[in-house]
Amino acid sequence: MKKIVCYGCNLGCGLYFGDVPYFRKNSPVNSGKICRFGMKIHRYEKVLPKVDGKNVELDDAIAAAAKKLADVKEMAFVSFGDVTCEEQLAFNKLAEAFESDVHTCIPRFIGANIEKIRQSKEIITFIDPYTSYPLILRHMLHAKKNGAKITSYYWKKLRIADESVILNPAEIDKIKSINFGDSLVITDLNPLNLDFSNEIIKSCNAENIVCLKPFLNSTGASLISDGEKSIYQIFEEIKEKKIKGLYLLESDLGIVPDDTLMAALDELEVLIVQQSMRNALSDRADIVLCGDRKFEGKGTVLNFEGRVLENEGGTEGIKILTDILKSVGEEINYDKMHAEVLSKLGINEIDEYIVPKYDIKYKQREAEIKNYEGDAHLVYAYNPFMWNNVIDRDFVEISPSLVESLNLHKDELLKMTSSKGSVAVKYKINNAMPDNIVLSPMKLPISTDIVTPVNFKEP
Amino acid sequence: MKIGDCVVAWSKDEELRKMGASGGLVTSLLVGALETELVDEVIALRKISEFEGVPIRTSDTDEAIRSAGSLHAAPINLTKFAVRFFEEHPDGAIALPVKPCDCRGIIEQAKRRKIDMDRIYLIGLNCGGTMDPITTMEMLEKMYEMDPKKIVEEEILKGKLIFKTEEEEKAISIDEVEEAGYGRRESCRYCGINIPMMADLACGNWGAGEDETFVEILTEKGLRLMKSAVDHGLIETAPAPEKGIKIREKTNSVMENVAKTWYEKVFVPIEDRSERMKYYMDAMEDCIDCEACKYVCPVCSCDESKCIGFYDPMDSHKISIYHLIRLLHLADSCIGCGQCTDVCPAEIPLTILHKRVADRIQAKYDYIPGIDMKTPPFFEVE
């Protein structure tokens, strides 16, 4: 069995993998415990190499990618960080060879560590630990058991919170007036909520923020790559023809709530994807290069604390990048990348039980946090399945009062309409939900953003 | 040698005597079982550090030798690894070292036709308890003031938890470390089955001299294991001295009493029915539906699990049908091994919750799971 790190998020949960996952009880972050996603990490269809819709040998797909990279100018390179630091660095080399940067779509930031959660006496959380980052829950429960007061600012009441403040999409800017004091703040930083996180990060002492992130190696990738474009800027520049070709490394732009944005990809001269999972993006791509499964890449991973973890596995992903780089006369290999990663991190060896110190300046965004119009809203409940575009739960959560006011019967569907159209979905009644919010663990076709104004009238 | 004999034994290989615990007997038995083709494979824990052991299944004697040594802070139950072997090799034979809870899990799986007891050789290990690796590392830093990375050996002896580095050895009483919230896993503290009398051999250092293992031969298979290792020139044996037999009995009795005290402390009855219901609802409400408790459970054997099949995450119950079915399913089979609590991401004390139900049922039907092949009371057919 290999020692691996779960790619469900950037918590850095360690586990073993043979044919199936198994519990690695000496893993520092999770003591071997894994969430629902972790239990299912291996259950996905592997993609096959492809050029222009036809299955080909991997070498032919690599050759086609090298040719397109030489032909198409204004290429953009994106890697959210669902790869090891070594693969991210190799991807950097590729981008540099074509005078570009790699964009992770998540700013560089490392805040407080797990120990700080466990020792806290006051915690303010903006995430739902039960759903979004489940293995952070046990550390919060530990703090609570030791007397910590937990306040949540979220779309529904959280069981763990002593005080639950329900966020209202029409007045999100009210978070500006929160007095954080010396509380430990738990939030997340993901490609879809940069303005929201920015508001929190700029209001707190960085040492008091636990900043969770959604991809295997979000933290490591953001330390290694310098590109600063957001996911929405990338779409914008594609539309404006400033980006004419796109190379996505294990990064599904399909995570954006508004599916209509994806149409921009059709305007590209070339869309190259290097990934392991077959999905709508790989079906859409001109060239598909298939690497190791997300949890099978050999190398180094940094979790949200900056803790350096080792992932045992293969180097198929780096080999693909190595082969493409050969076409422009560059020589790289795994060992070189690994040595350079350790040097960049300022360490000689990997010790998962130590959290190194980092001196990282968070670059503030100038954008203002925005409120959403309307009386009722569909809101995304971030979770590892959603980030991987997998539907695990096919129902939304709503309040008992909403069910009553709409006169919904058991097994009936909830009908919602947004500016994009209508949808009917299964629902679960949850006492913790406010009446004006529909919380969804999956992407729905009517969503326009992470918060979408909706109404419940028949279209 | 004959069934019922108590002997002391040790490996004839000097290297193995050093690498393995208590004279390297268990590793020699595994090697012997492979070399004499008693079995096709063995299961063991490959030692990565004092706090990490990876379960392996192998037919390679060198790999079996590399897994020598005892690990108290790698609390893995090997039952499901044995089940996997029989799924892949229904006519194969396998040997493995087993703590009492491994052994009990295996017997329960055998009742459910997942393991062939005629083809599995159970080298039982006396067990005073195992420890969670992460809390043990924390304990070493805080209570022992020792660097976990420098630990080369640990031992539980005469009520003390002993850790050794190349330079020093420190011992603190188990009571003291457990009072501070460290030490053995909760399920081990109240477990009263310390000598695996349901295995083929019961091995341990209780009553044994230095670098030797005390062995009680319990079954025909156990005798076969011992004889084949002797005939193959791998081990030496001598009759167990009377003094050793008495020490072993006394140690076991002390451990049983400690377990009884812990049991009473942990399982304070909740007499009021509505309080009991509230207790269960409150504890289970943190569940995040990962299903890890079912996956890791050594006695769970359903191919198409009812607990998952009948559970609908859309239901708004405070205790999900999943847990209710598991509570019912485990009522006659829970062995209290603690694996479900170990892997629960929401820190739900599942083992306690299950045992609270199971102990009442098992007492009512005068049935102890995993001790023998007696039919479980809830089975419809004999």
Coordinates of C-alpha atoms in Angstrom, one line a residue, chain A residues 5-6 28 31 42 61 79 134 142 150 184 192 213 231 250 274 276 293 307 313 329 332-333 339 374 385 390 434:
Chain A
V5 CA -2.6 12.4 0.5
C6 CA -6.3 12.8 -0.2
P28 CA -0.6 14.3 11.5
S31 CA -5.0 10.5 12.4
H42 CA -10.5 6.0 -6.5
A61 CA -1.1 13.4 -28.1
S79 CA -3.1 24.6 -12.6
P134 CA -15.0 17.6 7.1
H142 CA -11.6 19.4 20.4
I150 CA -17.7 29.0 18.4
L184 CA -9.4 32.6 15.5
L192 CA -15.0 31.4 -6.7
K213 CA -8.4 25.7 0.3
I231 CA -10.7 32.1 -13.1
E250 CA -5.8 18.9 -13.6
Q274 CA -3.7 17.2 -18.9
S276 CA -6.6 11.9 -15.3
R293 CA -4.7 9.7 -11.1
R307 CA 3.0 21.4 6.3
G313 CA 3.3 7.3 -6.6
G329 CA 15.2 21.9 -26.0
I332 CA 13.9 18.3 -16.8
N333 CA 13.2 15.2 -14.7
A339 CA 15.5 19.1 -5.5
G374 CA -33.6 39.4 -4.5
F385 CA -17.4 16.5 -4.6
V390 CA -19.1 14.9 -9.1
P434 CA -33.4 30.0 6.9

